[in-house]
Short mmCIF file of C-alpha atoms in Angstrom, two decimals:
data_model
loop_
_atom_site.label_atom_id
_atom_site.label_comp_id
_atom_site.label_asym_id
_atom_site.label_seq_id
_atom_site.Cartn_x
_atom_site.Cartn_y
_atom_site.Cartn_z
CA UNK C 6 9.17 29.57 -10.86
CA UNK C 7 7.42 26.85 -12.87
CA UNK C 8 7.12 23.25 -11.67
CA UNK C 9 5.69 20.19 -13.43
CA UNK C 10 3.66 17.74 -11.32
CA UNK C 11 2.77 14.12 -12.15
CA UNK C 12 1.63 11.00 -10.31
CA UNK C 13 1.63 7.28 -11.13
CA UNK C 14 0.91 5.05 -8.12
CA UNK C 15 0.64 1.30 -7.87
CA UNK C 16 1.73 -1.36 -5.39
CA UNK C 17 2.31 -4.60 -7.30
CA UNK C 18 2.10 -8.10 -5.80
CA UNK C 19 4.04 -10.49 -8.04
CA UNK C 20 1.89 -13.45 -6.95
CA UNK C 21 -1.56 -11.78 -6.81
CA UNK C 22 -4.32 -13.47 -8.84
CA UNK C 23 -5.25 -10.52 -11.08
CA UNK C 24 -3.04 -8.21 -13.19
CA UNK C 25 -3.52 -4.46 -13.03
CA UNK C 26 -4.97 -3.15 -16.27
CA UNK C 27 -5.65 0.25 -17.79
CA UNK C 28 -9.27 0.11 -16.62
CA UNK C 29 -8.17 -0.27 -12.99
CA UNK C 30 -6.68 3.22 -13.10
CA UNK C 31 -10.00 4.62 -14.37
CA UNK C 32 -12.06 3.31 -11.41
CA UNK C 33 -9.68 2.94 -8.46
CA UNK C 34 -12.02 2.98 -5.46
CA UNK C 35 -10.82 5.23 -2.62
CA UNK C 36 -8.79 7.80 -4.58
CA UNK C 37 -9.46 9.99 -7.61
CA UNK C 38 -9.75 8.33 -11.00
CA UNK C 39 -7.07 8.88 -13.63
CA UNK C 40 -6.55 12.61 -14.09
CA UNK C 41 -5.37 13.78 -17.48
CA UNK C 42 -3.27 16.97 -17.53
CA UNK C 43 -6.13 19.34 -18.30
CA UNK C 44 -8.32 18.12 -15.42
CA UNK C 45 -5.65 17.24 -12.88
CA UNK C 46 -5.62 20.43 -10.83
CA UNK C 47 -9.36 20.33 -10.20
CA UNK C 48 -9.38 16.57 -9.70
CA UNK C 49 -6.76 16.63 -6.93
CA UNK C 50 -7.94 19.75 -5.13
CA UNK C 51 -8.82 18.98 -1.53
CA UNK C 52 -7.56 15.38 -1.66
CA UNK C 53 -5.21 13.70 0.81
CA UNK C 54 -2.53 12.99 -1.78
CA UNK C 55 1.14 13.91 -2.03
CA UNK C 56 0.50 15.66 -5.33
CA UNK C 57 -2.29 17.69 -3.73
CA UNK C 58 0.01 18.71 -0.88
CA UNK C 59 2.84 19.50 -3.27
CA UNK C 60 0.64 21.73 -5.40
CA UNK C 61 -0.56 23.62 -2.32
CA UNK C 62 3.04 24.20 -1.23
CA UNK C 63 4.15 25.34 -4.69
CA UNK C 64 1.29 27.83 -4.90
CA UNK C 65 2.26 29.21 -1.45
CA UNK C 66 5.71 29.90 -2.86
CA UNK C 67 4.25 31.70 -5.86
CA UNK C 68 5.14 28.95 -8.34
CA UNK C 69 3.02 28.04 -11.34
CA UNK C 70 2.11 24.40 -12.03
CA UNK C 71 2.42 22.45 -15.26
CA UNK C 72 0.17 19.40 -14.71
CA UNK C 73 1.33 16.19 -16.41
CA UNK C 74 -1.37 13.76 -15.26
CA UNK C 75 -1.97 11.63 -12.18
CA UNK C 76 -3.36 8.14 -11.51
CA UNK C 77 -3.71 5.40 -8.92
CA UNK C 78 -4.92 1.81 -9.00
CA UNK C 79 -5.58 -0.44 -6.04
CA UNK C 80 -2.83 -2.96 -5.30
CA UNK C 81 -3.01 -6.16 -7.35
CA UNK C 82 -0.81 -8.14 -9.71
CA UNK C 83 1.83 -6.49 -11.94
CA UNK C 84 0.78 -3.61 -14.20
CA UNK C 85 0.18 -4.73 -17.76
CA UNK C 86 2.40 -3.54 -20.58
CA UNK C 87 -0.50 -1.58 -22.10
CA UNK C 88 -1.32 0.28 -18.88
CA UNK C 89 2.29 1.11 -18.06
CA UNK C 90 3.10 2.34 -21.56
CA UNK C 91 -0.09 4.40 -21.93
CA UNK C 92 0.30 6.14 -18.59
CA UNK C 93 4.04 6.68 -18.95
CA UNK C 94 3.48 8.07 -22.45
CA UNK C 95 0.81 10.45 -21.14
CA UNK C 96 3.22 11.83 -18.53
CA UNK C 97 6.28 12.10 -20.77
CA UNK C 98 4.28 13.60 -23.63
CA UNK C 99 2.78 16.22 -21.30
CA UNK C 100 6.28 16.94 -20.02
CA UNK C 101 7.49 17.48 -23.59
CA UNK C 102 4.59 19.87 -24.24
CA UNK C 103 5.30 21.75 -20.99
CA UNK C 104 8.97 22.13 -21.96
CA UNK C 105 7.94 23.56 -25.33
CA UNK C 106 5.60 26.08 -23.74
CA UNK C 107 8.09 27.57 -21.25
CA UNK C 108 11.14 26.61 -19.20
CA UNK C 109 10.62 24.31 -16.21
CA UNK C 110 12.48 24.84 -12.95
CA UNK C 111 11.58 21.53 -11.33
CA UNK C 112 9.59 18.29 -11.57
CA UNK C 113 7.53 16.74 -8.76
CA UNK C 114 6.64 13.03 -9.04
CA UNK C 115 4.02 11.46 -6.76
CA UNK C 116 4.89 7.74 -6.95
CA UNK C 117 4.33 4.63 -4.87
CA UNK C 118 7.66 2.89 -5.30
CA UNK C 119 6.54 -0.76 -5.38
CA UNK C 120 5.21 -0.94 -8.92
CA UNK C 121 6.16 -3.93 -11.08
CA UNK C 122 5.09 -4.04 -14.73
CA UNK C 123 5.15 -6.80 -17.32
CA UNK C 124 8.43 -5.45 -18.68
CA UNK C 125 10.00 -3.51 -15.80
CA UNK C 126 10.36 -4.94 -12.28
CA UNK C 127 11.57 -1.49 -11.15
CA UNK C 128 8.75 0.31 -12.92
CA UNK C 129 9.14 3.63 -11.11
CA UNK C 130 12.84 3.57 -11.85
CA UNK C 131 11.98 3.13 -15.54
CA UNK C 132 9.45 5.97 -15.44
CA UNK C 133 12.01 8.22 -13.74
CA UNK C 134 14.60 7.25 -16.37
CA UNK C 135 12.21 8.36 -19.11
CA UNK C 136 11.40 11.60 -17.31
CA UNK C 137 15.08 12.32 -16.74
CA UNK C 138 15.87 11.51 -20.39
CA UNK C 139 13.31 14.08 -21.53
CA UNK C 140 14.06 16.72 -18.88
CA UNK C 141 17.82 16.54 -18.58
CA UNK C 142 19.25 18.08 -15.41
CA UNK C 143 16.03 19.75 -14.20
CA UNK C 144 15.72 19.03 -10.44
CA UNK C 145 13.35 16.18 -9.60
CA UNK C 146 11.68 15.51 -6.24
CA UNK C 147 9.84 12.24 -5.60
CA UNK C 148 7.40 11.15 -2.91
CA UNK C 149 7.10 7.44 -2.08
CA UNK C 150 4.92 5.20 0.01
CA UNK C 151 7.15 3.69 2.74
CA UNK C 152 6.20 0.26 1.35
CA UNK C 153 8.34 1.17 -1.63
CA UNK C 154 11.07 -1.11 -2.84
CA UNK C 155 13.30 1.93 -3.29
CA UNK C 156 16.08 1.01 -5.71
CA UNK C 157 19.46 2.56 -6.28
CA UNK C 158 18.28 3.63 -9.73
CA UNK C 159 15.43 5.60 -8.18
CA UNK C 160 17.69 7.22 -5.56
CA UNK C 161 20.26 8.26 -8.14
CA UNK C 162 17.76 9.65 -10.64
CA UNK C 163 16.03 11.86 -8.04
CA UNK C 164 17.44 15.00 -6.47
CA UNK C 165 15.52 14.07 -3.33
CA UNK C 166 13.12 11.28 -2.30
CA UNK C 167 10.65 11.83 0.54
CA UNK C 168 8.70 8.78 1.77
CA UNK C 169 5.71 8.99 4.10
CA UNK C 170 6.67 8.65 7.76
CA UNK C 171 3.53 6.78 8.86
CA UNK C 172 1.84 3.41 8.39
CA UNK C 173 -1.17 3.78 8.42
CA UNK C 174 -0.41 6.54 5.93
CA UNK C 175 -1.91 9.62 7.56
CA UNK C 176 0.74 12.12 6.42
CA UNK C 177 0.53 12.02 2.62
CA UNK C 178 -0.52 15.67 2.35
CA UNK C 179 2.28 16.79 4.69
CA UNK C 180 4.88 14.69 2.86
CA UNK C 181 3.84 16.24 -0.44
CA UNK C 182 4.29 19.67 1.09
CA UNK C 183 7.73 18.78 2.44
CA UNK C 184 8.90 17.28 -0.84
CA UNK C 185 7.83 20.38 -2.75
CA UNK C 186 9.56 22.64 -0.22
CA UNK C 187 12.75 20.62 -0.67
CA UNK C 188 12.40 20.78 -4.45
CA UNK C 189 12.16 24.56 -4.27
CA UNK C 190 15.18 24.60 -1.94
CA UNK C 191 17.09 22.46 -4.43
CA UNK C 192 16.15 24.79 -7.31
CA UNK C 193 17.33 27.83 -5.37
CA UNK C 194 20.51 26.04 -4.29
CA UNK C 195 21.54 25.44 -7.87
CA UNK C 196 23.41 22.18 -7.25
CA UNK C 197 22.51 18.66 -6.13
CA UNK C 198 23.02 17.33 -2.61
CA UNK C 199 25.29 14.39 -1.85
CA UNK C 200 23.46 11.05 -1.63
CA UNK C 201 24.21 7.81 0.21
CA UNK C 202 22.24 4.61 -0.42
CA UNK C 203 21.94 1.49 1.74
CA UNK C 204 20.01 -1.77 1.27
CA UNK C 205 19.16 -3.98 4.25
CA UNK C 206 19.29 -7.73 3.90
CA UNK C 207 16.06 -8.99 5.49
CA UNK C 208 12.37 -8.71 4.60
CA UNK C 209 9.86 -7.32 7.11
CA UNK C 210 6.32 -8.75 7.16
CA UNK C 211 3.66 -6.13 6.42
CA UNK C 212 1.98 -6.70 9.79
CA UNK C 213 5.24 -5.70 11.54
CA UNK C 214 5.64 -2.42 9.66
CA UNK C 215 3.03 -0.41 11.57
CA UNK C 216 4.56 2.83 12.87
CA UNK C 217 1.97 3.09 15.67
CA UNK C 218 3.61 0.25 17.61
CA UNK C 219 7.06 -1.21 18.27
CA UNK C 220 9.47 -1.98 16.79
CA UNK C 221 8.77 0.36 13.86
CA UNK C 222 7.72 3.20 16.19
CA UNK C 223 11.21 3.11 17.70
CA UNK C 224 12.88 2.95 14.30
CA UNK C 225 10.99 6.00 13.10
CA UNK C 226 11.89 7.90 16.27
CA UNK C 227 15.53 7.08 15.60
CA UNK C 228 15.11 8.18 11.97
CA UNK C 229 13.69 11.51 13.12
CA UNK C 230 16.67 12.16 15.41
CA UNK C 231 19.20 11.27 12.71
CA UNK C 232 17.37 13.35 10.09
CA UNK C 233 18.34 16.53 11.91
CA UNK C 234 21.86 16.19 10.49
CA UNK C 235 20.87 15.82 6.84
CA UNK C 236 18.55 17.33 4.26
CA UNK C 237 16.38 14.21 4.01
CA UNK C 238 16.68 10.70 5.42
CA UNK C 239 14.45 8.49 3.29
CA UNK C 240 13.63 5.07 4.73
CA UNK C 241 11.40 2.61 2.89
CA UNK C 242 10.26 -0.56 4.65
CA UNK C 243 9.96 -2.60 1.45
CA UNK C 244 6.97 -4.36 -0.08
CA UNK C 245 7.80 -8.03 0.47
CA UNK C 246 5.60 -9.42 -2.31
CA UNK C 247 7.58 -8.17 -5.31
CA UNK C 248 9.80 -10.79 -6.90
CA UNK C 249 12.84 -8.88 -8.16
CA UNK C 250 16.32 -8.01 -6.85
CA UNK C 251 15.25 -4.57 -5.59
CA UNK C 252 12.69 -5.98 -3.15
CA UNK C 253 13.33 -5.01 0.47
CA UNK C 254 14.24 -2.22 2.86
CA UNK C 255 16.37 0.69 1.67
CA UNK C 256 17.70 4.02 2.90
CA UNK C 257 18.66 7.10 0.87
CA UNK C 258 20.26 10.00 2.73
CA UNK C 259 20.62 13.41 1.06
CA UNK C 260 23.01 15.86 2.70
CA UNK C 261 25.38 18.76 2.14
CA UNK C 262 28.41 16.45 2.16
CA UNK C 263 29.02 12.80 1.26
CA UNK C 264 30.29 12.10 4.77
CA UNK C 265 27.11 13.44 6.39
CA UNK C 266 24.90 11.43 4.04
CA UNK C 267 26.90 8.24 4.59
CA UNK C 268 26.96 8.63 8.38
CA UNK C 269 23.20 9.11 8.63
CA UNK C 270 22.42 6.18 6.32
CA UNK C 271 24.79 3.90 8.20
CA UNK C 272 23.46 4.92 11.62
CA UNK C 273 19.85 4.27 10.63
CA UNK C 274 20.80 0.94 9.08
CA UNK C 275 22.39 -0.14 12.37
CA UNK C 276 19.36 1.05 14.38
CA UNK C 277 17.08 -1.09 12.24
CA UNK C 278 19.40 -4.07 12.43
CA UNK C 279 19.50 -3.86 16.22
CA UNK C 280 15.74 -4.36 16.31
CA UNK C 281 15.64 -7.13 13.71
CA UNK C 282 14.35 -9.92 15.94
CA UNK C 283 11.39 -7.76 17.01
CA UNK C 284 10.08 -7.59 13.44
CA UNK C 285 9.07 -11.27 13.43
CA UNK C 286 5.34 -10.53 13.58
CA UNK C 287 2.65 -12.89 14.83
CA UNK C 288 -0.89 -13.54 13.62
CA UNK C 289 -3.42 -16.17 14.65
CA UNK C 290 -5.60 -18.54 12.61
CA UNK C 291 -9.08 -17.25 11.79
CA UNK C 292 -10.91 -19.69 14.05
CA UNK C 293 -8.87 -18.66 17.09
CA UNK C 294 -9.27 -14.96 16.28
CA UNK C 295 -13.05 -15.26 15.98
CA UNK C 296 -13.31 -17.23 19.25
CA UNK C 297 -11.25 -14.60 21.06
CA UNK C 298 -13.26 -11.75 19.51
CA UNK C 299 -16.54 -13.31 20.69
CA UNK C 300 -15.12 -13.75 24.20
CA UNK C 301 -13.87 -10.16 24.45
CA UNK C 302 -16.98 -8.63 22.84
CA UNK C 303 -19.29 -10.33 25.36
CA UNK C 304 -17.98 -8.07 28.14
CA UNK C 305 -17.24 -4.91 26.13
CA UNK C 306 -19.18 -1.84 25.06
CA UNK C 307 -16.73 -1.21 22.21
CA UNK C 308 -16.17 -3.31 19.09
CA UNK C 309 -13.46 -5.90 18.68
CA UNK C 310 -11.70 -5.43 15.32
CA UNK C 311 -10.40 -8.42 13.36
CA UNK C 312 -8.06 -7.76 10.44
CA UNK C 313 -8.38 -10.21 7.53
CA UNK C 314 -4.74 -9.57 6.72
CA UNK C 315 -4.14 -12.20 4.02
CA UNK C 316 -6.92 -10.81 1.81
CA UNK C 317 -5.85 -7.20 2.21
CA UNK C 318 -6.83 -5.26 -0.95
CA UNK C 319 -4.10 -2.78 -0.01
CA UNK C 320 -1.47 -5.49 -0.43
CA UNK C 321 -2.69 -7.10 -3.65
CA UNK C 322 -5.57 -9.22 -2.41
CA UNK C 323 -8.80 -9.19 -4.40
CA UNK C 324 -10.90 -8.54 -1.31
CA UNK C 325 -13.21 -11.51 -1.93
CA UNK C 326 -11.92 -14.51 0.01
CA UNK C 327 -14.45 -15.97 2.43
CA UNK C 328 -12.44 -17.78 5.10
CA UNK C 329 -12.97 -15.23 7.85
CA UNK C 330 -16.63 -14.71 6.96
CA UNK C 331 -17.23 -18.47 7.03
CA UNK C 332 -15.67 -18.65 10.49
CA UNK C 333 -17.82 -15.78 11.79
CA UNK C 334 -20.93 -17.58 10.54
CA UNK C 335 -19.82 -20.97 11.83
CA UNK C 336 -19.21 -19.58 15.32
CA UNK C 337 -22.44 -17.53 15.25
CA UNK C 338 -20.60 -14.27 15.95
CA UNK C 339 -23.61 -12.15 16.90
CA UNK C 340 -23.27 -8.47 16.04
CA UNK C 341 -20.39 -9.03 13.63
CA UNK C 342 -20.06 -7.05 10.38
CA UNK C 343 -17.45 -7.74 7.69
CA UNK C 344 -16.42 -5.20 5.04
CA UNK C 345 -15.90 -4.99 2.21
CA UNK C 346 -16.55 -8.17 0.23
CA UNK C 347 -15.63 -7.41 -3.38
CA UNK C 348 -18.19 -9.29 -5.48
CA UNK C 349 -19.94 -7.35 -8.24
CA UNK C 350 -22.02 -10.37 -9.23
CA UNK C 351 -23.47 -10.80 -5.74
CA UNK C 352 -24.02 -7.05 -5.36
CA UNK C 353 -26.01 -7.06 -8.60
CA UNK C 354 -28.08 -10.02 -7.40
CA UNK C 355 -28.91 -8.17 -4.20
CA UNK C 356 -30.01 -5.11 -6.17
CA UNK C 357 -32.15 -7.27 -8.42
CA UNK C 358 -33.80 -8.90 -5.39
CA UNK C 359 -34.41 -5.61 -3.55
CA UNK C 360 -34.28 -4.56 0.09
CA UNK C 361 -36.00 -7.01 2.44
CA UNK C 362 -35.61 -9.97 0.08
CA UNK C 363 -34.18 -13.31 1.17
CA UNK C 364 -31.54 -14.45 -1.29
CA UNK C 365 -29.09 -17.32 -1.73
CA UNK C 366 -25.67 -16.41 -3.13
CA UNK C 367 -22.37 -18.00 -4.06
CA UNK C 368 -20.66 -15.14 -2.25
CA UNK C 369 -17.09 -14.06 -2.91
CA UNK C 370 -14.43 -16.49 -4.03
CA UNK C 371 -14.15 -15.09 -7.53
CA UNK C 372 -10.35 -14.85 -7.23
CA UNK C 373 -9.69 -18.24 -5.67
CA UNK C 374 -12.65 -20.29 -6.96
CA UNK C 375 -13.84 -20.82 -3.38
CA UNK C 376 -17.17 -18.98 -3.01
CA UNK C 377 -19.27 -19.39 0.13
CA UNK C 378 -22.89 -20.40 -0.36
CA UNK C 379 -25.03 -18.28 1.97
CA UNK C 380 -28.68 -17.41 2.42
CA UNK C 381 -29.43 -14.00 3.85
CA UNK C 382 -31.66 -10.96 3.94
CA UNK C 383 -30.85 -7.86 1.89
CA UNK C 384 -30.99 -5.14 4.53
CA UNK C 385 -29.75 -2.11 2.59
CA UNK C 386 -28.73 -1.14 -0.94
CA UNK C 387 -26.53 1.71 -2.11
CA UNK C 388 -24.58 3.08 -5.05
CA UNK C 389 -21.19 2.78 -3.34
CA UNK C 390 -20.37 6.48 -3.65
CA UNK C 391 -19.12 8.34 -0.59
CA UNK C 392 -16.37 10.63 0.67
CA UNK C 393 -13.70 9.33 3.01
CA UNK C 394 -13.64 10.86 6.48
CA UNK C 395 -10.77 9.07 8.25
CA UNK C 396 -7.17 10.18 8.89
CA UNK C 397 -5.77 8.49 5.78
CA UNK C 398 -8.07 9.71 3.06
CA UNK C 399 -10.21 12.55 4.38
CA UNK C 400 -11.81 14.33 1.45
CA UNK C 401 -10.97 11.63 -1.09
CA UNK C 402 -13.87 10.38 -3.23
CA UNK C 403 -14.78 6.69 -3.27
CA UNK C 404 -16.92 4.79 -5.76
CA UNK C 405 -17.27 1.09 -5.02
CA UNK C 406 -20.19 0.59 -7.40
CA UNK C 407 -23.52 -1.04 -6.52
CA UNK C 408 -23.32 -2.14 -2.90
CA UNK C 409 -25.44 -4.11 -0.46
CA UNK C 410 -25.67 -5.00 3.22
CA UNK C 411 -26.56 -8.67 3.64
CA UNK C 412 -27.56 -10.27 6.95
CA UNK C 413 -26.68 -13.95 7.38
CA UNK C 414 -28.07 -14.92 10.78
CA UNK C 415 -26.24 -12.76 13.31
CA UNK C 416 -23.50 -11.77 10.87
CA UNK C 417 -23.70 -8.99 8.29
CA UNK C 418 -21.45 -8.37 5.31
CA UNK C 419 -20.94 -5.25 3.17
CA UNK C 420 -20.82 -6.36 -0.48
CA UNK C 421 -19.29 -4.01 -3.07
CA UNK C 422 -18.56 -4.07 -6.79
CA UNK C 423 -14.99 -2.72 -6.69
CA UNK C 424 -12.27 -3.52 -4.24
CA UNK C 425 -10.96 -1.16 -1.59
CA UNK C 426 -9.09 -1.67 1.65
CA UNK C 427 -11.17 -1.11 4.79
CA UNK C 428 -9.19 1.80 6.19
CA UNK C 429 -12.15 4.16 6.64
CA UNK C 430 -15.32 3.86 8.74
CA UNK C 431 -17.35 5.32 5.89
CA UNK C 432 -17.18 1.94 4.11
CA UNK C 433 -19.60 0.72 6.78
CA UNK C 434 -21.47 3.99 7.18
CA UNK C 435 -22.42 4.25 3.50
CA UNK C 436 -24.91 1.43 4.16
CA UNK C 437 -26.12 2.69 7.53
CA UNK C 438 -23.79 0.67 9.76
CA UNK C 439 -22.22 2.70 12.57
CA UNK C 440 -18.91 0.95 13.35
CA UNK C 441 -18.69 2.05 16.99
CA UNK C 442 -22.06 0.43 17.76
CA UNK C 443 -21.09 -3.07 16.55
CA UNK C 444 -19.80 -5.99 18.62
CA UNK C 445 -17.23 -7.23 16.07
CA UNK C 446 -15.84 -5.48 12.99
CA UNK C 447 -14.03 -7.68 10.47
CA UNK C 448 -12.00 -5.59 8.03
CA UNK C 449 -10.09 -6.55 4.90
CA UNK C 450 -6.86 -4.79 5.80
CA UNK C 451 -3.48 -5.45 7.42
CA UNK C 452 -2.52 -2.18 9.14
CA UNK C 453 -4.19 0.85 7.53
CA UNK C 454 -7.44 0.14 9.36
CA UNK C 455 -5.76 1.06 12.65
CA UNK C 456 -5.82 4.80 11.89
CA UNK C 457 -9.64 5.02 11.93
CA UNK C 458 -10.69 1.85 13.77
CA UNK C 459 -8.19 1.37 16.59
CA UNK C 460 -9.43 4.48 18.46
CA UNK C 461 -12.93 2.96 18.73
CA UNK C 462 -11.82 -0.63 19.41
CA UNK C 463 -11.78 -2.63 22.63
CA UNK C 464 -9.15 -4.88 21.04
CA UNK C 465 -7.48 -5.45 17.68
CA UNK C 466 -6.80 -8.99 16.44
CA UNK C 467 -4.92 -9.97 13.27
CA UNK C 468 -6.29 -13.13 11.65
CA UNK C 469 -4.90 -15.34 8.91
CA UNK C 470 -7.61 -16.77 6.69
CA UNK C 471 -6.80 -17.97 3.14
CA UNK C 472 -5.58 -15.20 0.85
CA UNK C 473 -2.61 -14.13 -1.28
CA UNK C 474 -1.16 -11.45 1.03
CA UNK C 475 0.49 -14.08 3.18
CA UNK C 476 1.51 -13.07 6.68
CA UNK C 477 4.90 -14.73 6.19
CA UNK C 478 6.45 -13.68 2.85
CA UNK C 479 9.10 -16.37 3.26
CA UNK C 480 6.51 -18.91 2.10
CA UNK C 481 6.15 -17.30 -1.34
CA UNK C 482 7.78 -18.92 -4.40
CA UNK C 483 10.33 -16.20 -5.07
CA UNK C 484 12.77 -16.68 -7.94
CA UNK C 485 14.49 -13.31 -8.40
CA UNK C 486 15.42 -11.76 -5.04
CA UNK C 487 18.99 -10.75 -4.24
CA UNK C 488 21.13 -13.75 -3.38
CA UNK C 489 21.95 -12.35 0.09
CA UNK C 490 18.34 -11.55 1.06
CA UNK C 491 16.94 -13.21 4.19
CA UNK C 492 13.22 -13.90 3.96
CA UNK C 493 12.42 -13.68 7.67
CA UNK C 494 13.75 -11.38 10.41
CA UNK C 495 16.19 -13.31 12.58
CA UNK C 496 16.61 -16.12 10.04
CA UNK C 497 20.19 -16.43 8.82
CA UNK C 498 19.34 -18.44 5.71
CA UNK C 499 19.89 -16.52 2.49
CA UNK C 500 17.65 -16.58 -0.55
CA UNK C 501 20.50 -17.86 -2.69
CA UNK C 502 20.63 -20.99 -0.55
CA UNK C 503 16.93 -21.75 -0.35
CA UNK C 504 15.44 -20.37 -3.57
CA UNK C 505 14.96 -23.83 -5.02
CA UNK C 506 13.35 -25.12 -1.83
CA UNK C 507 10.24 -22.93 -2.01
CA UNK C 508 6.75 -24.46 -2.33
CA UNK C 509 5.27 -24.65 -5.81
CA UNK C 510 2.48 -22.20 -4.99
CA UNK C 511 1.91 -19.57 -2.29
CA UNK C 512 0.35 -21.07 0.87
CA UNK C 513 -3.10 -19.79 1.72
CA UNK C 514 -2.75 -19.75 5.50
CA UNK C 515 -0.17 -19.48 8.25
CA UNK C 516 -1.18 -23.06 9.02
CA UNK C 517 0.58 -24.13 5.82
CA UNK C 518 3.94 -22.55 6.63
CA UNK C 519 6.55 -25.32 6.39
CA UNK C 520 8.87 -26.17 9.23
CA UNK C 521 12.27 -24.47 9.08
CA UNK C 522 15.00 -26.48 7.42
CA UNK C 523 18.41 -26.71 8.98
CA UNK C 524 21.16 -25.00 7.05
#
């Protein structure tokens, strides 16, 4: 048995300040850099990726691998035409070469599912179309991040889609193994399964998608029970920052019969709908979050964690807004450390000054033209290279470029040269900061941080400081969603009614969310 493996992962925020270019796939931060076919097997070995898990599973079954290339870039604005075409061409060309060399029995695609490019709002669907056009009827298995905007095109082009079950994503390796096992099962079966597809009609805020807590924990338990009756019950929560008709929740059920697939998809859809009101997540303004963190930390031996959710690099933020940092400094949050602040210019200035130097910086704010002027002491310098140790990315290499730890009064900040979401304690540890020993940890993340930080935390607070990954997607200036889409859980207004009533630009804080209009 011979199976081709490829990966192309990006989560695209239609309103993020920076596009995603070719170079972003070459230096992605917390995952391997772009792997061309010849180096892919070595580059993914030992990593917590779906492709890595799929390769391990294929080898266990005695299959040989035809590598087609793999890449990832941190979430940001849409992928440029150049980057999408170059990477897609690499994969399809390698597939053509592999087909010339020997027959292929299957194709495994490690995708994200929320990629938007300059030309293709359903970019994964377009990539899958090209792969299918070149490969014909060869069985195709696809892994997706559950933040995927899984479209009907994607579901129909795949023989099976397997999304991660967890957010934070701690099961990527296992999902890759399962998807490969199902691909092998499909190859041996010799015929496709029946598929049923459902789209749900309301967006879920990112902060309400965490599978560690309700209501999503209950939804995923229901999904698990229903999955026993089908081959695979794929549920994607949606990435509510992509402006195209396919944005939102979707279900694809694969089963032996059409009736079984349809019944499972419908049952899960109803289970989600029954919990709709519970998905209306809540966050608090940064000043209130900092005040509460200081109060809790005063009587605790464990750190209080504050999530800077609206500047989440994992959702398309640039990781350089300064609202939460400014509030920590203003309230003199002793023992607080924020990470990571993505500012290559400030990191370079710290390296030029040297450890122990006092330096004044226009820190951060490169994406929103709102830097924070600070004077601090350079406590520690580093090269930004480390290996992730947490549940999400254990074994994955990280390279955040020249980095520095700056002390500003009682507050410290980890400054890096490339953005990465703070989902791993090693982001602090690379500069000698032990997270468990701090009073307050401020992390640029929405949910992923919980996997490695919640176990050591006295409390977790979600703060809304200015940033593009708005806590309430309904405030974004969408123009292209489905007419029947509702922008908030529990809100009966449809996008088709209110699409011309959106603000001219995305609000920067929950404090700017407009009052609801009457229908």
